[in-house]
Tab-separated table of C-alpha atoms in Angstrom:
chain	number	residue	atom	x	y	z
A	523	MET	CA	-28.230	-8.029	4.976
A	524	ILE	CA	-26.305	-5.759	2.619
A	525	GLU	CA	-28.265	-4.739	-0.456
A	526	LEU	CA	-26.136	-4.069	-3.547
A	527	GLU	CA	-28.494	-2.543	-6.078
A	528	GLY	CA	-27.003	-1.529	-9.394
A	529	VAL	CA	-23.864	-3.657	-9.067
A	530	PRO	CA	-23.662	-6.188	-11.924
A	531	GLU	CA	-22.599	-9.786	-11.439
A	532	LEU	CA	-18.828	-9.709	-11.148
A	533	ILE	CA	-16.232	-11.858	-12.917
A	534	ASP	CA	-13.634	-13.572	-10.684
A	535	PRO	CA	-13.657	-10.572	-8.314
A	536	VAL	CA	-10.667	-9.641	-6.153
A	537	MET	CA	-10.991	-7.075	-3.374
A	538	VAL	CA	-8.010	-4.686	-3.123
A	539	ALA	CA	-7.946	-2.463	-0.038
A	540	ALA	CA	-5.733	0.255	1.441
A	541	PHE	CA	-6.174	2.635	4.354
A	542	GLU	CA	-4.553	5.962	5.136
A	543	GLY	CA	-2.797	6.303	8.467
A	544	TRP	CA	-0.454	4.087	10.454
A	545	ASN	CA	-0.401	1.390	7.739
A	546	ASP	CA	0.410	3.810	4.918
A	547	ALA	CA	3.932	5.256	5.115
A	548	GLY	CA	4.522	7.781	2.349
A	549	ASP	CA	0.845	7.315	1.336
A	550	ALA	CA	2.215	4.533	-0.878
A	551	ALA	CA	-0.624	2.027	-0.364
A	552	SER	CA	-3.603	4.389	-0.533
A	553	THR	CA	-2.089	6.052	-3.619
A	554	ALA	CA	-1.819	2.636	-5.298
A	555	VAL	CA	-5.542	1.950	-4.877
A	556	ALA	CA	-6.354	5.525	-5.942
A	557	HIS	CA	-4.283	4.908	-9.087
A	558	LEU	CA	-6.291	1.769	-9.916
A	559	ASP	CA	-9.539	3.628	-9.345
A	560	ARG	CA	-8.448	6.520	-11.575
A	561	GLU	CA	-6.928	4.464	-14.421
A	562	TRP	CA	-9.915	2.113	-14.663
A	563	LYS	CA	-12.554	4.775	-13.883
A	564	GLY	CA	-13.998	3.052	-10.846
A	565	GLU	CA	-17.651	3.551	-9.933
A	566	VAL	CA	-18.370	4.023	-6.222
A	567	PHE	CA	-21.267	1.825	-5.138
A	568	ALA	CA	-21.063	2.007	-1.329
A	569	ALA	CA	-19.629	4.048	1.536
A	570	LEU	CA	-19.472	3.063	5.191
A	571	ASP	CA	-21.255	5.300	7.698
A	572	ALA	CA	-18.593	7.670	9.026
A	573	GLU	CA	-20.474	8.089	12.333
A	574	ASP	CA	-19.876	4.423	13.147
A	575	TYR	CA	-16.099	4.297	12.782
A	576	TYR	CA	-14.396	7.699	12.903
A	577	ASP	CA	-13.491	10.190	15.599
A	578	PHE	CA	-13.984	13.511	13.854
A	579	GLN	CA	-11.527	15.246	16.174
A	580	VAL	CA	-8.843	12.899	14.817
A	581	ASN	CA	-10.017	12.791	11.183
A	582	ARG	CA	-11.823	16.060	10.630
A	583	PRO	CA	-14.393	16.640	7.862
A	584	THR	CA	-13.510	19.180	5.185
A	585	VAL	CA	-15.597	22.018	3.806
A	586	PHE	CA	-15.700	22.931	0.110
A	587	MET	CA	-17.748	25.078	-2.253
A	588	GLU	CA	-19.607	23.593	-5.196
A	589	ALA	CA	-21.496	25.915	-7.542
A	590	GLY	CA	-21.650	28.466	-4.759
A	591	VAL	CA	-23.046	25.960	-2.270
A	592	ARG	CA	-21.115	25.102	0.893
A	593	LYS	CA	-20.702	21.313	1.362
A	594	ILE	CA	-18.905	18.963	3.741
A	595	THR	CA	-16.964	15.812	2.928
A	596	TRP	CA	-16.858	13.342	5.807
A	597	PRO	CA	-13.929	10.968	6.331
A	598	THR	CA	-15.038	7.459	5.460
A	599	THR	CA	-14.253	4.298	3.500
A	600	ARG	CA	-15.659	3.906	-0.004
A	601	LEU	CA	-16.014	0.884	-2.256
A	602	SER	CA	-15.856	1.014	-6.032
A	603	VAL	CA	-15.753	-1.598	-8.763
A	604	VAL	CA	-13.648	-1.691	-11.939
A	605	ARG	CA	-13.541	-4.168	-14.791
A	606	VAL	CA	-10.163	-5.208	-16.149
A	607	GLY	CA	-10.454	-6.138	-19.823
A	608	GLY	CA	-8.324	-8.445	-21.917
A	609	GLU	CA	-8.433	-12.108	-22.871
A	610	LYS	CA	-9.437	-13.050	-19.320
A	611	PRO	CA	-11.478	-10.134	-17.930
A	612	ARG	CA	-12.003	-9.876	-14.205
A	613	ASP	CA	-13.370	-7.354	-11.735
A	614	LEU	CA	-11.663	-5.577	-8.870
A	615	VAL	CA	-13.528	-4.286	-5.837
A	616	LEU	CA	-11.477	-1.330	-4.586
A	617	VAL	CA	-11.672	-0.327	-0.924
A	618	ARG	CA	-10.101	3.011	-0.038
A	619	GLY	CA	-10.465	4.967	3.165
A	620	ILE	CA	-8.902	5.905	6.474
A	621	GLU	CA	-7.932	3.565	9.281
A	622	PRO	CA	-10.988	3.643	11.578
A	623	SER	CA	-10.814	5.206	15.020
A	624	MET	CA	-13.162	2.693	16.673
A	625	ARG	CA	-15.210	-0.518	16.250
A	626	TRP	CA	-12.579	-2.275	14.144
A	627	ARG	CA	-14.285	-5.673	14.339
A	628	SER	CA	-17.591	-4.250	13.101
A	629	PHE	CA	-15.708	-2.367	10.390
A	630	CYS	CA	-14.081	-5.589	9.142
A	631	ASN	CA	-17.351	-7.510	9.364
A	632	GLU	CA	-19.074	-4.891	7.206
A	633	LEU	CA	-16.357	-5.115	4.555
A	634	LEU	CA	-16.537	-8.912	4.661
A	635	GLY	CA	-20.308	-8.655	4.196
A	636	PHE	CA	-19.711	-6.810	0.931
A	637	ALA	CA	-17.074	-9.361	-0.061
A	638	HIS	CA	-19.522	-12.213	0.554
A	639	GLU	CA	-22.373	-10.596	-1.362
A	640	LEU	CA	-20.113	-9.810	-4.321
A	641	GLY	CA	-18.555	-13.276	-4.462
A	642	VAL	CA	-15.014	-12.020	-3.805
A	643	GLU	CA	-12.487	-14.838	-4.261
A	644	LEU	CA	-9.430	-13.124	-2.749
A	645	VAL	CA	-8.768	-10.086	-0.554
A	646	VAL	CA	-5.476	-8.222	-1.047
A	647	VAL	CA	-4.664	-5.531	1.508
A	648	LEU	CA	-1.879	-3.073	0.677
A	649	GLY	CA	0.297	-1.428	3.313
A	650	ALA	CA	3.533	0.497	3.682
A	651	LEU	CA	5.895	0.716	6.647
A	652	LEU	CA	9.062	2.595	7.535
A	653	GLY	CA	12.245	0.580	7.308
A	654	ASP	CA	16.028	0.677	7.077
A	655	THR	CA	16.037	0.552	3.298
A	656	PRO	CA	18.001	2.878	0.981
A	657	HIS	CA	16.017	4.921	-1.532
A	658	THR	CA	18.570	4.017	-4.227
A	659	ARG	CA	17.635	0.318	-4.305
A	660	PRO	CA	14.455	-1.482	-5.434
A	661	VAL	CA	11.637	-1.150	-2.907
A	662	PRO	CA	11.320	-4.339	-0.813
A	663	ILE	CA	7.813	-5.809	-1.056
A	664	SER	CA	6.800	-8.571	1.326
A	665	GLY	CA	3.712	-10.661	0.693
A	666	THR	CA	2.234	-12.434	3.721
A	667	THR	CA	-0.748	-14.616	4.497
A	668	SER	CA	-2.053	-16.706	7.379
A	669	ASP	CA	-3.027	-19.530	4.998
A	670	PRO	CA	-0.240	-22.132	4.503
A	671	ASP	CA	-1.801	-23.428	1.254
A	672	LEU	CA	-2.105	-19.901	-0.151
A	673	ALA	CA	1.497	-19.205	0.843
A	674	ARG	CA	2.706	-22.194	-1.179
A	675	ARG	CA	0.537	-21.507	-4.224
A	676	MET	CA	1.305	-17.780	-4.468
A	677	ASP	CA	4.922	-17.765	-3.290
A	678	LEU	CA	4.113	-15.826	-0.114
A	679	GLU	CA	5.399	-15.875	3.442
A	680	GLU	CA	3.337	-17.146	6.338
A	681	THR	CA	3.027	-14.200	8.673
A	682	LYS	CA	5.139	-14.493	11.823
A	683	TYR	CA	4.840	-10.896	13.039
A	684	GLU	CA	4.064	-10.292	16.716
A	685	GLY	CA	3.377	-6.866	18.169
A	686	PRO	CA	1.087	-3.862	17.676
A	687	THR	CA	-0.930	-4.008	14.487
A	688	GLY	CA	-3.141	-1.780	12.371
A	689	ILE	CA	-6.298	-2.258	10.369
A	690	VAL	CA	-4.349	-4.143	7.665
A	691	GLY	CA	-3.425	-6.902	10.122
A	692	VAL	CA	-6.874	-6.935	11.713
A	693	LEU	CA	-8.684	-7.193	8.361
A	694	GLN	CA	-6.421	-10.006	7.193
A	695	GLU	CA	-7.091	-11.929	10.401
A	696	ALA	CA	-10.845	-11.325	10.044
A	697	CYS	CA	-10.695	-12.743	6.515
A	698	THR	CA	-8.879	-15.828	7.795
A	699	HIS	CA	-11.554	-16.497	10.435
A	700	ALA	CA	-14.282	-15.973	7.830
A	701	GLY	CA	-12.664	-18.445	5.430
A	702	VAL	CA	-11.853	-15.771	2.828
A	703	PRO	CA	-8.376	-16.098	1.248
A	704	ALA	CA	-6.408	-12.970	2.129
A	705	VAL	CA	-2.961	-11.569	1.371
A	706	SER	CA	-1.127	-8.492	2.631
A	707	LEU	CA	1.464	-6.750	0.463
A	708	TRP	CA	3.820	-4.405	2.342
A	709	ALA	CA	6.219	-1.866	0.851
A	710	ALA	CA	9.224	-0.763	2.921
A	711	VAL	CA	9.658	3.028	2.748
A	712	PRO	CA	12.990	4.649	3.732
A	713	HIS	CA	12.455	6.063	7.211
A	714	TYR	CA	14.719	9.028	6.514
A	715	VAL	CA	12.430	10.288	3.734
A	716	SER	CA	8.962	9.160	4.723
A	717	GLN	CA	6.875	12.202	3.783
A	718	PRO	CA	4.394	11.606	0.952
A	719	PRO	CA	4.203	11.047	-1.875
A	720	ASN	CA	6.455	8.090	-2.584
A	721	PRO	CA	5.725	7.060	-6.189
A	722	LYS	CA	8.574	4.533	-6.176
A	723	ALA	CA	6.920	2.532	-3.375
A	724	THR	CA	3.493	2.882	-5.010
A	725	LEU	CA	4.922	1.542	-8.287
A	726	ALA	CA	6.531	-1.417	-6.496
A	727	LEU	CA	3.227	-2.323	-4.820
A	728	LEU	CA	1.374	-2.215	-8.146
A	729	ASN	CA	4.018	-4.376	-9.840
A	730	ARG	CA	3.712	-6.997	-7.092
A	731	LEU	CA	-0.092	-6.837	-7.226
A	732	GLU	CA	0.076	-7.328	-10.984
A	733	ASP	CA	2.087	-10.510	-10.517
A	734	LEU	CA	-0.177	-11.746	-7.728
A	735	ILE	CA	-3.540	-11.454	-9.466
A	736	ASP	CA	-2.265	-11.859	-13.060
A	737	VAL	CA	-3.576	-8.626	-14.569
A	738	ARG	CA	-1.824	-5.897	-16.509
A	739	ILE	CA	-2.042	-2.592	-14.649
A	740	PRO	CA	-1.670	0.624	-16.672
A	741	LEU	CA	1.033	2.609	-14.897
A	742	GLY	CA	0.578	5.988	-16.587
A	743	GLU	CA	3.150	8.504	-15.351
A	744	LEU	CA	4.146	6.509	-12.254
A	745	PRO	CA	7.489	5.218	-13.645
A	746	GLU	CA	8.568	8.745	-14.553
A	747	ASP	CA	7.348	10.086	-11.200
A	748	ALA	CA	9.355	7.383	-9.429
A	749	ARG	CA	12.525	8.335	-11.309
A	750	ALA	CA	12.008	12.014	-10.550
A	751	TRP	CA	11.412	11.213	-6.863
A	752	GLN	CA	14.686	9.300	-6.618
A	753	VAL	CA	16.633	12.095	-8.335
A	754	GLY	CA	15.135	14.585	-5.882
A	755	VAL	CA	16.069	12.501	-2.846
A	756	ASP	CA	19.565	11.972	-4.296
A	757	GLN	CA	20.009	15.718	-4.433
A	758	LEU	CA	18.758	16.238	-0.875
A	759	ALA	CA	21.004	13.508	0.484
A	760	ALA	CA	24.039	14.881	-1.382
A	761	GLU	CA	23.635	18.192	0.454
A	762	ASP	CA	24.339	16.563	3.821
A	763	SER	CA	27.470	14.444	4.246
A	764	GLU	CA	26.070	12.567	7.258
A	765	VAL	CA	22.924	11.634	5.375
A	766	ALA	CA	24.985	10.546	2.348
A	767	GLU	CA	27.189	8.414	4.607
A	768	TYR	CA	24.150	6.868	6.242
A	769	VAL	CA	22.558	6.022	2.885
A	770	GLN	CA	25.810	4.392	1.774
A	771	SER	CA	25.833	2.204	4.896
A	772	LEU	CA	22.255	1.112	4.151
A	773	GLU	CA	23.225	0.303	0.567
A	774	GLU	CA	26.134	-1.867	1.707
A	775	ALA	CA	23.981	-3.718	4.225
A	776	ARG	CA	21.211	-4.257	1.674
A	777	ASP	CA	23.548	-5.462	-1.068
A	778	THR	CA	25.282	-7.894	1.278
A	779	ALA	CA	22.005	-9.313	2.550
A	780	GLU	CA	20.440	-9.710	-0.894
A	781	LEU	CA	23.426	-11.099	-2.784
A	782	PRO	CA	22.219	-14.724	-2.463
A	783	GLU	CA	18.731	-13.677	-3.615
A	784	ALA	CA	19.818	-12.467	-7.058
A	785	SER	CA	18.416	-15.738	-8.320
A	786	GLY	CA	17.223	-16.960	-11.686
A	787	GLU	CA	13.682	-16.945	-10.318
A	788	ALA	CA	13.810	-13.203	-9.588
A	789	ILE	CA	15.292	-12.478	-13.023
A	790	ALA	CA	12.633	-14.626	-14.695
A	791	ARG	CA	9.857	-12.776	-12.836
A	792	GLU	CA	11.134	-9.410	-14.076
A	793	PHE	CA	11.483	-10.757	-17.630
A	794	GLU	CA	7.899	-12.074	-17.575
A	795	ARG	CA	6.657	-8.649	-16.473
A	796	TYR	CA	8.620	-7.021	-19.326
A	797	LEU	CA	7.074	-9.383	-21.882
A	798	ARG	CA	3.585	-8.844	-20.471
A	799	ARG	CA	3.937	-5.065	-20.764
A	800	HIS	CA	5.328	-5.106	-24.330
A	801	ASP	CA	3.114	-7.811	-25.802
A	802	GLY	CA	1.056	-6.244	-28.546
A	803	GLY	CA	1.470	-2.582	-27.663
A	804	GLY	CA	3.453	0.225	-26.151
A	805	PRO	CA	4.104	1.045	-22.511
A	806	PRO	CA	1.096	1.384	-21.033
A	807	ALA	CA	-0.159	12.548	6.279
A	808	ALA	CA	0.432	13.636	9.693
A	809	GLY	CA	1.341	11.109	12.392
A	810	GLY	CA	3.667	8.154	12.645
A	811	HIS	CA	3.674	4.976	10.605
A	812	ALA	CA	4.229	1.294	11.173
A	813	THR	CA	7.768	0.002	11.649
A	814	ALA	CA	9.095	-3.512	12.117
A	815	ASP	CA	8.647	-3.440	15.883
A	816	GLY	CA	5.195	-1.891	15.716
A	817	SER	CA	6.301	1.510	17.002
A	818	ASP	CA	5.625	4.881	15.390
A	819	SER	CA	8.324	6.771	13.537
A	820	THR	CA	8.649	10.082	11.706
A	821	SER	CA	10.781	11.362	8.855
A	822	TYR	CA	14.451	12.165	9.388
A	823	LEU	CA	15.228	13.900	6.092
A	824	ARG	CA	12.945	16.909	5.973
A	825	ASP	CA	13.165	20.659	5.791
A	826	ASN	CA	12.205	22.700	8.849
A	827	PRO	CA	13.035	26.156	10.225
A	828	SER	CA	15.976	24.812	12.216
A	829	GLY	CA	17.415	22.712	9.397
A	830	ARG	CA	17.135	19.021	8.526
A	831	THR	CA	17.127	16.476	11.259
A	832	ARG	CA	19.941	13.971	10.843
A	833	PRO	CA	19.359	10.209	10.841
A	834	PRO	CA	20.743	8.004	13.596
A	835	LYS	CA	23.952	6.209	12.758
A	836	PRO	CA	23.570	2.458	12.224
A	837	GLY	CA	24.097	0.468	15.384
A	838	THR	CA	22.886	3.182	17.779
A	839	ASP	CA	19.953	2.723	20.130
A	840	ASP	CA	17.768	4.931	17.916
A	841	ASP	CA	18.272	2.802	14.811
A	842	GLU	CA	15.027	1.186	13.615
A	843	SER	CA	14.906	-2.275	12.115
A	844	SER	CA	12.875	-2.980	9.020
A	845	GLU	CA	9.980	-5.363	8.656
A	846	ASP	CA	9.996	-7.712	5.709
């Protein structure tokens, strides 16, 4: 039995989780949960035992000095709680950590034990993958669930993915078997500029989460950071004609594919978000990452001693497909 001393009774709680590693291209998902924790001043109430789930040769502890005393921080997963005020207050249980190295089923069961004890009504797991998406267009966000009723009510897709999966997919499946409503939100990060941070993808995930759970999320400096990020990538791409040509081909493919989707529903959703934000006030790591086929991938557009590596041309054998 999990004892939760000091945690008050929660109001309509939603658990929001993200994990560094394979599920977190550009650190977009973990940064989104960190943003929520920082903006709402989350209070940590539990941490999973690092010895049970992590290989310390893969995720090494770090040493730091505090008041002249040498201390060690161990890689783990922590849970905090924040209260979102407003006319209809509700609580968020934030789960932030690193994809575990072992005992994934026990890991998920422990998180579900907390969810049960806290009365969590919905679990939302955030992820980010590498895809064939241009940095100049809005970040594609796909929302999936294994629950057909939830898919209809929340305008989500029923997951059809087959292939290698990470802790995001495993936790969602564990929630389904435990009878806990669960949703995964995935941001597609351009594979040619995958190094963190990616504030544009983080912002897109938070906007979609805001719509999903009907809360207003303070964005702070994220919109400005996202604009600055895009300007920076524009400049890098402009320095290499092959990269610029490749980005243009992605733009053309994206615009052609999404032309029928420029619907009144999408416009209405953006307008509702605008009204919500302006109602009554002013504006408020190493390793590969998941791709559509489950394989690992690394950044193409990056500086190194031998110059930037060029992206594959569309249609070649090395071209990756994106996961929606």
